[in-house]
PDB file of C-alpha atoms and ligand atoms in Angstrom:
ATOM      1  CA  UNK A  21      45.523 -45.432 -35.227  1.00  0.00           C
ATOM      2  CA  UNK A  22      44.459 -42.022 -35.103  1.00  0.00           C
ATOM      3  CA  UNK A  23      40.488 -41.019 -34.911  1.00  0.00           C
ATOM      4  CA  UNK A  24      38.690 -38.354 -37.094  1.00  0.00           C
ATOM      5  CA  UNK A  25      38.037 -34.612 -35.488  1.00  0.00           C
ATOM      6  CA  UNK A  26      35.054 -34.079 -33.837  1.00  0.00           C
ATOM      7  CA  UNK A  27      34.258 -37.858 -34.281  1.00  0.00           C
ATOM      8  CA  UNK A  28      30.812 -38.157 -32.505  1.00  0.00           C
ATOM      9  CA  UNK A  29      30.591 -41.777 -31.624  1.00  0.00           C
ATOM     10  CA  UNK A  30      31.938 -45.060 -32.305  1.00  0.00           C
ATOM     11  CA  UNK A  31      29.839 -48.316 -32.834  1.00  0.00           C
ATOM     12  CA  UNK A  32      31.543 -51.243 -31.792  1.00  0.00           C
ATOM     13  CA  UNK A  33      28.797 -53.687 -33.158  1.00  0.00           C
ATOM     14  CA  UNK A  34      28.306 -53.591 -36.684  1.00  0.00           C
ATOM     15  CA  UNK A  35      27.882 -56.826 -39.181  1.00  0.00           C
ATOM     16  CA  UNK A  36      29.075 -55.843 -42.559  1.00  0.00           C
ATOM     17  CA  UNK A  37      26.069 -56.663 -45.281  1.00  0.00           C
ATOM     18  CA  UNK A  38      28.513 -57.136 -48.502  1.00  0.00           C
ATOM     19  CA  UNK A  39      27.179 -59.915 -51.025  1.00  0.00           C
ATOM     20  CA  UNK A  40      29.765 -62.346 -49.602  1.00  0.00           C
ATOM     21  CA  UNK A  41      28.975 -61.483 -46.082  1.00  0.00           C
ATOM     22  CA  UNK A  42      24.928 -62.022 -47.052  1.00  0.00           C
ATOM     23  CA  UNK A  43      26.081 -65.328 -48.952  1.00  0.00           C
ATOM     24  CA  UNK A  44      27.892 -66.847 -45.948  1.00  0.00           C
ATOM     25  CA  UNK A  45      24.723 -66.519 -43.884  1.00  0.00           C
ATOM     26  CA  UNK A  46      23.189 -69.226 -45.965  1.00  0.00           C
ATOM     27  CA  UNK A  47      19.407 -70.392 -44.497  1.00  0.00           C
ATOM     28  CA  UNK A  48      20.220 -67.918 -41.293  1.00  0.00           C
ATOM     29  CA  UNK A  49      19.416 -64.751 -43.686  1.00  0.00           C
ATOM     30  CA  UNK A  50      15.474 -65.800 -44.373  1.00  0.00           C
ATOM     31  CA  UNK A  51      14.996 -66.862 -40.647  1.00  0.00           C
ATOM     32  CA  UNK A  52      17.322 -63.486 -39.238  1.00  0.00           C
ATOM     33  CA  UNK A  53      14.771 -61.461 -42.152  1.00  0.00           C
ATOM     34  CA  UNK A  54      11.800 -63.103 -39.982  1.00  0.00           C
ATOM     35  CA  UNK A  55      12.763 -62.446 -36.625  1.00  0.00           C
ATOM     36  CA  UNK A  56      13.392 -59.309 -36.817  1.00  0.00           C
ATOM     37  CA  UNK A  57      11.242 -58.227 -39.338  1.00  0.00           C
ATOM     38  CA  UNK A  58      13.802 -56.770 -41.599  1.00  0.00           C
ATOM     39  CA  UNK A  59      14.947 -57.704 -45.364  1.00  0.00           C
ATOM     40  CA  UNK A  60      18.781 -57.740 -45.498  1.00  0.00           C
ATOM     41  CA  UNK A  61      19.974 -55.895 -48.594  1.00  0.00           C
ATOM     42  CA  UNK A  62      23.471 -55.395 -49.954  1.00  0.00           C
ATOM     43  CA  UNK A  63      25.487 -52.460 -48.707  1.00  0.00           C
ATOM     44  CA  UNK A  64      29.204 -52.032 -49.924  1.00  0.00           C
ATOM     45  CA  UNK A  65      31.959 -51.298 -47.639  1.00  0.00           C
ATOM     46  CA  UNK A  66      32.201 -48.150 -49.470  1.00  0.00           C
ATOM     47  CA  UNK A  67      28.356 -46.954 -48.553  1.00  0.00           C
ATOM     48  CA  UNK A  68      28.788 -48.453 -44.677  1.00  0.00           C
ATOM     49  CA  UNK A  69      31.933 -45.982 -44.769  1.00  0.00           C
ATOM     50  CA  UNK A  70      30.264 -43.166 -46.476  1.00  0.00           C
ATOM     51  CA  UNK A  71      27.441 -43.377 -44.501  1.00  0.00           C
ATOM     52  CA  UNK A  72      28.930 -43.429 -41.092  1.00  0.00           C
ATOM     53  CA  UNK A  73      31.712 -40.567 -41.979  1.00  0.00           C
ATOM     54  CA  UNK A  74      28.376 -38.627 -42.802  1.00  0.00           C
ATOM     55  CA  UNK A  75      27.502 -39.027 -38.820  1.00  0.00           C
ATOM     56  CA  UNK A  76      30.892 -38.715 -37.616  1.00  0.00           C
ATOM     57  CA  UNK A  77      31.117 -41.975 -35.977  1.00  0.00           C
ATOM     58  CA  UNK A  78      33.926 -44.910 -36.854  1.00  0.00           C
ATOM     59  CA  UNK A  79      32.786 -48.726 -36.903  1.00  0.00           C
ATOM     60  CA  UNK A  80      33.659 -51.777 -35.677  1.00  0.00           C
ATOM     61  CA  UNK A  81      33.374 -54.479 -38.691  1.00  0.00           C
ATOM     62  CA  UNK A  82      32.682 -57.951 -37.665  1.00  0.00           C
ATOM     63  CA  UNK A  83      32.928 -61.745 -38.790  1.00  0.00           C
ATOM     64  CA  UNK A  84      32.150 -64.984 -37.707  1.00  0.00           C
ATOM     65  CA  UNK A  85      33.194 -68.461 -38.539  1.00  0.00           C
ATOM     66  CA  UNK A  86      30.695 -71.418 -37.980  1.00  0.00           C
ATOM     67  CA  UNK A  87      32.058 -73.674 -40.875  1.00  0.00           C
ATOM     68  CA  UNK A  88      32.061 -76.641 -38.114  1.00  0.00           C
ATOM     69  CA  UNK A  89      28.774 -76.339 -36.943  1.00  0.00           C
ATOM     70  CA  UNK A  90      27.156 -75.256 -39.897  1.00  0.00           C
ATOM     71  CA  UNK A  91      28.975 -76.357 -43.140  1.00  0.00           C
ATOM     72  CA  UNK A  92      28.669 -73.015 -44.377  1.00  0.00           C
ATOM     73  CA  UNK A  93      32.125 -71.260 -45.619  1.00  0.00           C
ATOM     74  CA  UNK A  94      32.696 -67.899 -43.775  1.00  0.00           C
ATOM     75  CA  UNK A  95      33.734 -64.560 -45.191  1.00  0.00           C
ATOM     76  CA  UNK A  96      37.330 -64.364 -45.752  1.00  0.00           C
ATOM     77  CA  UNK A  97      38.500 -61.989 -43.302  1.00  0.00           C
ATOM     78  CA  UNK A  98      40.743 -60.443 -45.718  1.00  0.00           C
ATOM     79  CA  UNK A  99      37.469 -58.706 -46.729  1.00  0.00           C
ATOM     80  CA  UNK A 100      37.166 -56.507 -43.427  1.00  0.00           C
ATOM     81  CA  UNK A 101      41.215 -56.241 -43.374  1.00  0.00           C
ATOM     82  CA  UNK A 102      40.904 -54.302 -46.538  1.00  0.00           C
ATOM     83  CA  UNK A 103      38.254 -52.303 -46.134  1.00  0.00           C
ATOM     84  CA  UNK A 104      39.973 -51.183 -42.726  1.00  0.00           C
ATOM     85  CA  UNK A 105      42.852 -50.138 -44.974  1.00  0.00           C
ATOM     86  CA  UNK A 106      40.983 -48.737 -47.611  1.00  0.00           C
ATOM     87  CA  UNK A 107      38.781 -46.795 -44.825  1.00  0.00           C
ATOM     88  CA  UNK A 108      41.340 -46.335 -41.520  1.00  0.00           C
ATOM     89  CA  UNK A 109      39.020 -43.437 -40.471  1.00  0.00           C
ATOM     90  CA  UNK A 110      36.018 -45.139 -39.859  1.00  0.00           C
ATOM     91  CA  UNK A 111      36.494 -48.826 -40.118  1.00  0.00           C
ATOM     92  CA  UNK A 112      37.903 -50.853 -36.817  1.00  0.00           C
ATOM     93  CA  UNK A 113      38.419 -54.588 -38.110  1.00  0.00           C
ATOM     94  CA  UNK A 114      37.380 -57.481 -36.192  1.00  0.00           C
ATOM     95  CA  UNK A 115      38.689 -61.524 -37.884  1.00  0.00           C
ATOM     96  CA  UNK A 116      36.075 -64.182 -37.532  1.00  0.00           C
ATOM     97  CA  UNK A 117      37.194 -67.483 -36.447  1.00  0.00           C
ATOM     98  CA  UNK A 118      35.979 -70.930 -35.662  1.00  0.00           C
ATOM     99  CA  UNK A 119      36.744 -72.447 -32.379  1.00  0.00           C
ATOM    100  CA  UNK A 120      36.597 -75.847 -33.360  1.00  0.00           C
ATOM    101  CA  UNK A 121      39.254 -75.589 -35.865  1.00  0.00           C
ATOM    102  CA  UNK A 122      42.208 -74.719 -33.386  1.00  0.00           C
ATOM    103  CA  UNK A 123      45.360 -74.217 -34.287  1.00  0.00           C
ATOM    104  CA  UNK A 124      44.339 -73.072 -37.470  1.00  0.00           C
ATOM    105  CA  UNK A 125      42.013 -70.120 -35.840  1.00  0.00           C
ATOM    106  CA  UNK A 126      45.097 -69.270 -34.046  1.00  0.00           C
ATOM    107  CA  UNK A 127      47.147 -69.148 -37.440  1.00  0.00           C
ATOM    108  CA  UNK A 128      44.476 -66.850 -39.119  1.00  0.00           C
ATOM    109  CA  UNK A 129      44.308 -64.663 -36.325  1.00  0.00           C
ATOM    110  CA  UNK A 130      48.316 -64.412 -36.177  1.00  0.00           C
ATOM    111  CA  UNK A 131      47.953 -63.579 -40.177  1.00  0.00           C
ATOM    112  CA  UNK A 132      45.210 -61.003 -39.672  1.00  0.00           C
ATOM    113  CA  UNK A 133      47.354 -59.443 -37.403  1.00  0.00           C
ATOM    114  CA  UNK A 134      50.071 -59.277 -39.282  1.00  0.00           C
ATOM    115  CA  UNK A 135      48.768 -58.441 -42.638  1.00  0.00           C
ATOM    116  CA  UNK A 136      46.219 -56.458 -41.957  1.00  0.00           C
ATOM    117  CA  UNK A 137      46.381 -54.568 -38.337  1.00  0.00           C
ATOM    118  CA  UNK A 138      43.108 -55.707 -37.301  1.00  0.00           C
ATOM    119  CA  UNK A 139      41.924 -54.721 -33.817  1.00  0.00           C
ATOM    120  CA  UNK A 140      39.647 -57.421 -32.301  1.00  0.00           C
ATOM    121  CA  UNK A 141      38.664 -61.287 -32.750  1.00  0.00           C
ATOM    122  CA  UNK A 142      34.689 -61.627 -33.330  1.00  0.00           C
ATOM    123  CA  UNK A 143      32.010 -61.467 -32.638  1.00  0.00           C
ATOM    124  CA  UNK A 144      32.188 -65.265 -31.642  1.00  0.00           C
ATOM    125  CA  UNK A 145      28.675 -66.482 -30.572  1.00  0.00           C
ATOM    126  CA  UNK A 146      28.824 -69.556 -28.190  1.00  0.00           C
ATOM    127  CA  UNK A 147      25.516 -70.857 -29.163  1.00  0.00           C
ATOM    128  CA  UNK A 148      25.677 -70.666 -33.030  1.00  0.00           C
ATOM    129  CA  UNK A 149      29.129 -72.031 -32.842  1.00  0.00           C
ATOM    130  CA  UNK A 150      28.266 -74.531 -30.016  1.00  0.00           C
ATOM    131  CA  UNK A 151      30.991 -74.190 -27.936  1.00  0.00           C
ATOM    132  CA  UNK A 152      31.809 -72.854 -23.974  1.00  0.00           C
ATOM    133  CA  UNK A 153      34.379 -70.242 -24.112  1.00  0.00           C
ATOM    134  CA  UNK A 154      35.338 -71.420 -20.721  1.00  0.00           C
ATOM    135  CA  UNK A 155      36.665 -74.892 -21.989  1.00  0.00           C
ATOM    136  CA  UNK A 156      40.012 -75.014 -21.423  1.00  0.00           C
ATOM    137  CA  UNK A 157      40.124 -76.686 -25.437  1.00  0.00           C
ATOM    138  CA  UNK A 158      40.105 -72.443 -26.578  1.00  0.00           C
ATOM    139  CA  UNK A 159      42.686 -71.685 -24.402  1.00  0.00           C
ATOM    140  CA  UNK A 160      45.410 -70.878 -26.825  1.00  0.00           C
ATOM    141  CA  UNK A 161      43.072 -69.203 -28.784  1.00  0.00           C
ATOM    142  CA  UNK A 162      42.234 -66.350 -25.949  1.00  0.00           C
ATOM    143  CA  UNK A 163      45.957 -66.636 -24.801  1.00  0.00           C
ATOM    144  CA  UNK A 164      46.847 -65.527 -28.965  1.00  0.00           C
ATOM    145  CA  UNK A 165      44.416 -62.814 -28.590  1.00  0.00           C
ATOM    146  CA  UNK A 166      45.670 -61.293 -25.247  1.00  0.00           C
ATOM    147  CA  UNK A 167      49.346 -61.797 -26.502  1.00  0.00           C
ATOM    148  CA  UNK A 168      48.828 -59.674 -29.637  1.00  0.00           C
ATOM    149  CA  UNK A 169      46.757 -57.315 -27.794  1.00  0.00           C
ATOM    150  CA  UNK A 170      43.458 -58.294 -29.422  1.00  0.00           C
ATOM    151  CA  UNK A 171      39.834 -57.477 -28.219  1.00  0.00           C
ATOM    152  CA  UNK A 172      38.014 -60.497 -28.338  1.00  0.00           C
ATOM    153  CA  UNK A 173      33.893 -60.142 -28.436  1.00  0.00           C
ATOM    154  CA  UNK A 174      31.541 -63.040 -27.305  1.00  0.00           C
ATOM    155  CA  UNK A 175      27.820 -62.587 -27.981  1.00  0.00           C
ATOM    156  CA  UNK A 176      25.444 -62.774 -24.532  1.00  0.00           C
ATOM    157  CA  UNK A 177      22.369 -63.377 -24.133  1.00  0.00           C
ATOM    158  CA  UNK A 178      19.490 -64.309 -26.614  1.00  0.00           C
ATOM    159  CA  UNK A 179      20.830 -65.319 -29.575  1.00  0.00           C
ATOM    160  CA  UNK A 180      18.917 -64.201 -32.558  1.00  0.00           C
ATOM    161  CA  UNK A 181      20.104 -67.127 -34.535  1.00  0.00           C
ATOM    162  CA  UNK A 182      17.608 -69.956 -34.495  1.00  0.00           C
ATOM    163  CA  UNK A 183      14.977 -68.137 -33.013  1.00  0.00           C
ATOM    164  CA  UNK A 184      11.310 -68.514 -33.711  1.00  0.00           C
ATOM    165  CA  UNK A 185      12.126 -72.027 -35.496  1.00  0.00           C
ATOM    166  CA  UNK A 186      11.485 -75.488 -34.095  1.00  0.00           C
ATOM    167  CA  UNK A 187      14.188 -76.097 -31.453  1.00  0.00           C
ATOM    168  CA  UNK A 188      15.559 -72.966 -32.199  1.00  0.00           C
ATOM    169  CA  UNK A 189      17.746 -74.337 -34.723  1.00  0.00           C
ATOM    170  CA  UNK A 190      19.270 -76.701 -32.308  1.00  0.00           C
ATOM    171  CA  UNK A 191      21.279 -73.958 -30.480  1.00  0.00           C
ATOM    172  CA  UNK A 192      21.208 -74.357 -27.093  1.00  0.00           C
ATOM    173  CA  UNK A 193      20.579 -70.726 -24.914  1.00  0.00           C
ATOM    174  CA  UNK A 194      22.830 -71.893 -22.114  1.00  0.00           C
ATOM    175  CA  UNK A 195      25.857 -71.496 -23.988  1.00  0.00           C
ATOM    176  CA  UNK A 196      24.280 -67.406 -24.100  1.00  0.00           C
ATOM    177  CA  UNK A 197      25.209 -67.035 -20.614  1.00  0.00           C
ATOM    178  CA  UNK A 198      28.206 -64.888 -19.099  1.00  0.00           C
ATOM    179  CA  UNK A 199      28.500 -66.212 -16.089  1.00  0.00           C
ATOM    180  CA  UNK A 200      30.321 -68.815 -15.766  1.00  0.00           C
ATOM    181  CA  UNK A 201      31.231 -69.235 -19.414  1.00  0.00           C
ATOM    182  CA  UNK A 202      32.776 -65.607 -20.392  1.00  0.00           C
ATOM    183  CA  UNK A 203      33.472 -64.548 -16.930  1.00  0.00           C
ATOM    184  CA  UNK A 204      36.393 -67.416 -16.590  1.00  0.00           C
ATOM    185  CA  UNK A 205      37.621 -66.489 -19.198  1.00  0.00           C
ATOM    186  CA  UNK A 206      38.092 -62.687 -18.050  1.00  0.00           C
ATOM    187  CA  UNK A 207      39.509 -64.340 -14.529  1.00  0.00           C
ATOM    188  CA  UNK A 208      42.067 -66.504 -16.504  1.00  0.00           C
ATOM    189  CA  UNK A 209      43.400 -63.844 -18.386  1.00  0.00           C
ATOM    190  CA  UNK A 210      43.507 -60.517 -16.399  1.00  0.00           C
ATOM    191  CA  UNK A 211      45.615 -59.065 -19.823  1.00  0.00           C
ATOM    192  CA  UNK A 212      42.660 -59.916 -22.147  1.00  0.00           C
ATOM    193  CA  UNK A 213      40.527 -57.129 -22.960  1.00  0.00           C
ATOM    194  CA  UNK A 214      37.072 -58.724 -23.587  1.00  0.00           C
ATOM    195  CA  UNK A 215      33.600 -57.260 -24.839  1.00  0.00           C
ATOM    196  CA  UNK A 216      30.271 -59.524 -23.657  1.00  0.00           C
ATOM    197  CA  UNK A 217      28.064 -58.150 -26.503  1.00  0.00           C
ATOM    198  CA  UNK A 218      24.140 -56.900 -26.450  1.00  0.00           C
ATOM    199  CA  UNK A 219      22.750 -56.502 -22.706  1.00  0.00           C
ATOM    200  CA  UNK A 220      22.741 -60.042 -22.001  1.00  0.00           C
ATOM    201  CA  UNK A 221      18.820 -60.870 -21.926  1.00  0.00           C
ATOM    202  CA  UNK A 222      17.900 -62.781 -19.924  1.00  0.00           C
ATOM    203  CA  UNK A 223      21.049 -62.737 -17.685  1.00  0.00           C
ATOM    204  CA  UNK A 224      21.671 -59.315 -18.263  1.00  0.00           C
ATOM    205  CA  UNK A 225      22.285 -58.821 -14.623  1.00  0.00           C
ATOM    206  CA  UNK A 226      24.986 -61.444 -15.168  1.00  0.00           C
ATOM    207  CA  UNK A 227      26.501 -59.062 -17.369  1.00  0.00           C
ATOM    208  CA  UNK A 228      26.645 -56.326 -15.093  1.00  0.00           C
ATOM    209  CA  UNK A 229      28.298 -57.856 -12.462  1.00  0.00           C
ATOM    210  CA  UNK A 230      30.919 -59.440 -14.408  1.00  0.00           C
ATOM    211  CA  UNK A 231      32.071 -55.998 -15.666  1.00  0.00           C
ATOM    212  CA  UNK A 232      31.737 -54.508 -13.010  1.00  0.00           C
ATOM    213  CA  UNK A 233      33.791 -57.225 -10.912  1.00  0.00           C
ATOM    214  CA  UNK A 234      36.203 -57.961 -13.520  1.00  0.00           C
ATOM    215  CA  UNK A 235      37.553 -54.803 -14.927  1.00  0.00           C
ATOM    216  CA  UNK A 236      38.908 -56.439 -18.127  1.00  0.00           C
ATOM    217  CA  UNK A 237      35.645 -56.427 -19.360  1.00  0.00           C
ATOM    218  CA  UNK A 238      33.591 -54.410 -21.357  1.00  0.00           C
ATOM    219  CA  UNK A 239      29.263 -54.474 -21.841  1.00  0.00           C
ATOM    220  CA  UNK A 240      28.122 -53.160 -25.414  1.00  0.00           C
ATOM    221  CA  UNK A 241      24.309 -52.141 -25.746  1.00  0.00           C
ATOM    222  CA  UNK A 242      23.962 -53.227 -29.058  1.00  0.00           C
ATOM    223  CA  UNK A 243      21.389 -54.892 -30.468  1.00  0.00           C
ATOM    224  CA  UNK A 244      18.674 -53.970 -27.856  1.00  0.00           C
ATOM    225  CA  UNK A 245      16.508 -51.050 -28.759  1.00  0.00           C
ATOM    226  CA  UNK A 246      17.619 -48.440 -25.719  1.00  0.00           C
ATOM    227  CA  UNK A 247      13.824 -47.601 -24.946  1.00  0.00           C
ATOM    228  CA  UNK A 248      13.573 -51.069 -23.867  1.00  0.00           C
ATOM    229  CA  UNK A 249      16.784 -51.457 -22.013  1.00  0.00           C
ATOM    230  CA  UNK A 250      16.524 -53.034 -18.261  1.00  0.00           C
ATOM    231  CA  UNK A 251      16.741 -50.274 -16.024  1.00  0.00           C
ATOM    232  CA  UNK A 252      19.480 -51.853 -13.845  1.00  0.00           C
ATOM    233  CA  UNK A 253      21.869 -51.912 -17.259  1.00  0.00           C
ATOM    234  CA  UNK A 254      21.013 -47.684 -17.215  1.00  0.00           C
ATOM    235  CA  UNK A 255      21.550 -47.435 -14.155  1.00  0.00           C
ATOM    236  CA  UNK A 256      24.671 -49.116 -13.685  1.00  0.00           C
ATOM    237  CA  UNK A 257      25.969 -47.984 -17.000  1.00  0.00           C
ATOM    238  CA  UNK A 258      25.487 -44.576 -15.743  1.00  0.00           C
ATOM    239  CA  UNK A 259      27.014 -45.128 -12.537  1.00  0.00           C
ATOM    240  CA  UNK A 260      29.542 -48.135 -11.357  1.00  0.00           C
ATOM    241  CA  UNK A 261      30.658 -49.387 -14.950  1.00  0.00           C
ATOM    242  CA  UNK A 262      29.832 -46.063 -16.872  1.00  0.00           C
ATOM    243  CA  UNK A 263      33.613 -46.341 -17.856  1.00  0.00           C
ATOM    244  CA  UNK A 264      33.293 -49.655 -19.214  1.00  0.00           C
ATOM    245  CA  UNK A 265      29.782 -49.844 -21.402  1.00  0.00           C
ATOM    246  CA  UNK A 266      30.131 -49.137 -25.111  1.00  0.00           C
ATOM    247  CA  UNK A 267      28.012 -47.978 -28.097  1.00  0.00           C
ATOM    248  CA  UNK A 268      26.890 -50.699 -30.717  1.00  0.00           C
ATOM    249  CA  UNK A 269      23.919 -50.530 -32.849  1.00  0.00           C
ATOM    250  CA  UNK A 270      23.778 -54.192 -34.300  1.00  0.00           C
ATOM    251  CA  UNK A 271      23.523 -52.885 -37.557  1.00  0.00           C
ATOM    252  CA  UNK A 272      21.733 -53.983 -39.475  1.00  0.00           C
ATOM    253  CA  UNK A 273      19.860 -55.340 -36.807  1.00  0.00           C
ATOM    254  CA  UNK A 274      19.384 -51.922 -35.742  1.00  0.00           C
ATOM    255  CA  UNK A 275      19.700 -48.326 -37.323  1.00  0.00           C
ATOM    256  CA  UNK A 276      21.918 -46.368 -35.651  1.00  0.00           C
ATOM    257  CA  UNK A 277      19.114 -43.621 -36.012  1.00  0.00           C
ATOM    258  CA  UNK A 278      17.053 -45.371 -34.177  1.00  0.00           C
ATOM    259  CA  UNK A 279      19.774 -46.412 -31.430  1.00  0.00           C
ATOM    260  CA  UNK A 280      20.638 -42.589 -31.086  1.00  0.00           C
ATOM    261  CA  UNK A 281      17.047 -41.303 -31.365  1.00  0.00           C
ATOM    262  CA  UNK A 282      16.179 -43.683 -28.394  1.00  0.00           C
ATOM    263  CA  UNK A 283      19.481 -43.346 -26.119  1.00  0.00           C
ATOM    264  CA  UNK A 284      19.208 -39.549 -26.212  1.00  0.00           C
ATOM    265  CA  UNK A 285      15.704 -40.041 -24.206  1.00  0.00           C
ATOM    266  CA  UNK A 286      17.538 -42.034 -21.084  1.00  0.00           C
ATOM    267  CA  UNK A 287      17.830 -40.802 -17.959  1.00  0.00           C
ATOM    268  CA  UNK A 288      22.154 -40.545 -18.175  1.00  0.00           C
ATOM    269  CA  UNK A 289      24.273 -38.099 -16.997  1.00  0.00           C
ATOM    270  CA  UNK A 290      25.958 -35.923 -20.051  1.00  0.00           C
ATOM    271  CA  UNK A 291      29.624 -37.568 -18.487  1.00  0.00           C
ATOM    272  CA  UNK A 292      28.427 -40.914 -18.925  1.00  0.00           C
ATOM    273  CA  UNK A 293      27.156 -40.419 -22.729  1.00  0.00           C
ATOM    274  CA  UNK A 294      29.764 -39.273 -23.410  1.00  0.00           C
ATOM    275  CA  UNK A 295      32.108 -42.249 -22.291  1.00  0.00           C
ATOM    276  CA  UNK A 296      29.220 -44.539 -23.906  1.00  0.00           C
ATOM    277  CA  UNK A 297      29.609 -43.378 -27.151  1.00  0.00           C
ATOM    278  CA  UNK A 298      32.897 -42.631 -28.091  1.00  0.00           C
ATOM    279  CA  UNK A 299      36.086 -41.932 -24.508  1.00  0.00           C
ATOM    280  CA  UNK A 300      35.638 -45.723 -23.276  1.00  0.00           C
ATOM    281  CA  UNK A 301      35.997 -47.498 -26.974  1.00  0.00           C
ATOM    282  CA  UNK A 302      38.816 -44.671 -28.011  1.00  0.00           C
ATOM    283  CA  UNK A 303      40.770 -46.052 -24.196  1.00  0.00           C
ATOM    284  CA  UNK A 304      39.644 -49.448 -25.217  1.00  0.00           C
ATOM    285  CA  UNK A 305      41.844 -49.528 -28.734  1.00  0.00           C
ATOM    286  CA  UNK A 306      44.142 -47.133 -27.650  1.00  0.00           C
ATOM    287  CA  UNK A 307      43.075 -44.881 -30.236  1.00  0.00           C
ATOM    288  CA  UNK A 308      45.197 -41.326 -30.584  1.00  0.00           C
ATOM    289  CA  UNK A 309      43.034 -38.157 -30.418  1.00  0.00           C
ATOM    290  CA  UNK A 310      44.135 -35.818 -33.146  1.00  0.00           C
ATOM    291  CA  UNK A 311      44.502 -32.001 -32.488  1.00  0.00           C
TER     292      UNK A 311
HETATM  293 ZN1   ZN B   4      25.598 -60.760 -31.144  1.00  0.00          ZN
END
């Protein structure tokens, strides 16, 4: 896959806000609305592509499969396979699947593959989906991934799902934590390229010492306004794992105006923005510079 000229940035964390991607959040849309004080309109795959060609920046389209936990039918992933076809300069496509169903996650992500290219498996949330990514259950699922050559993306940290609601919807925030949970998986498969999503809050520290122990690992900032970013993650994604932290806004969570506005004001050496926001995804995907 080749990448735009002068391509300014790329945002690996971005949740596609079709009508059937809106739909397959069922009662999660009003409570995600609340929490984060934002209404969640409809936005085509064509105006998410328009828009972000405007800034010169590419996007990583994600999906996620709860149908076990939840009830609630998923996207089809052939959704994001098209658009990445239909938009190859700006769209990176990630295949939701659910855990629980086994074999058959491992089927769909064989057929995404094949039909449709796509780059990455996620953004799988351990809480929402209730499961430990460390239990050895997933196994072939991670092993499919790292054989096709497959990012794979677990959410860390707070989970915004459940929040502010008695018991938090039932999701439990232990299953939110890197260590030990995403960090065995990164030892048991040193091919496995893996991205530990958002800062990590409250084990954020966790974060940074998995990537920066385990160097098939990466940290996206998404999701976390910068001006209120930990100083240890600046610091260390300026320094020690600068080649290994990536740009994500959380869209819609987020605006990427906002995320840009903010991450211009912190204290980071012009090298290390630079690797933040576009050199370490481009290594990451293996994504060809064109002249
Ligand atoms: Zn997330």
């Amino acid at each position: 896959m080749a990448i735009p000229r002068d391509l300014v940035a790329i945002d690996i964390h971005t949740h596609p806000q079709t009508e059937e991607f809106l739909d397959a959040m069922g009662a999660r849309r009003a409570q995600m609305e609340k929490h984060f004080g934002r209404k969640r309109e409809v936005v085509s795959f064509q105006a998410q592509a328009d828009a972000y060609r405007e800034r010169r920046m590419m996007a990583a389209i994600l999906n996620s499969d709860a149908e076990t936990t939840s009830g609630l039918r998923a996207a089809p992933n052939d959704l994001l396979g098209r658009a990445q076809a239909e938009h190859p300069d700006v769209f990176l496509a990630f295949a939701g699947i659910d855990p629980w169903k086994g074999q058959a996650a491992v089927n769909e992500i064989r057929r995404c593959k094949e039909e449709y290219g796509i780059v990455g498996v996620g953004e799988l949330n351990p809480a929402r989906q209730k499961f430990l990514p460390n239990d050895r259950r997933f196994f072939p699922i991670w092993d499919t991934c790292a054989e096709l050559g497959l990012v794979v993306m677990f959410h860390s940290g707070f989970p915004g799902a459940g929040a502010g609601t008695p018991a938090g919807g039932g999701y439990s925030l232990e299953h939110g934590r890197p260590v030990p949970y995403i960090d065995d998986v990164a030892a048991a498969f040193p091919e496995l390229r893996i991205i530990s999503a958002h800062p990590g809050w409250p084990w954020h520290l966790e974060n940074l010492a998995m990537v920066w122990h385990k160097s098939n690992v990466y940290l996206d900032l998404s999701g976390w306004a910068p001006k209120y970013l930990p100083p240890e993650v600046v610091r260390y994604a300026d320094t020690l794992i600068s080649d290994r932290v990536l740009f994500g806004s959380d869209w819609p969570v987020l605006t990427v105006e906002r995320w840009m506005a903010e991450f211009a004001e912190l204290p980071l050496k012009d090298t290390s923005r630079r690797k933040i926001l576009r050199d370490n995804a481009i290594r990451l995907f293996g994504l060809e510079e064109t002249a």
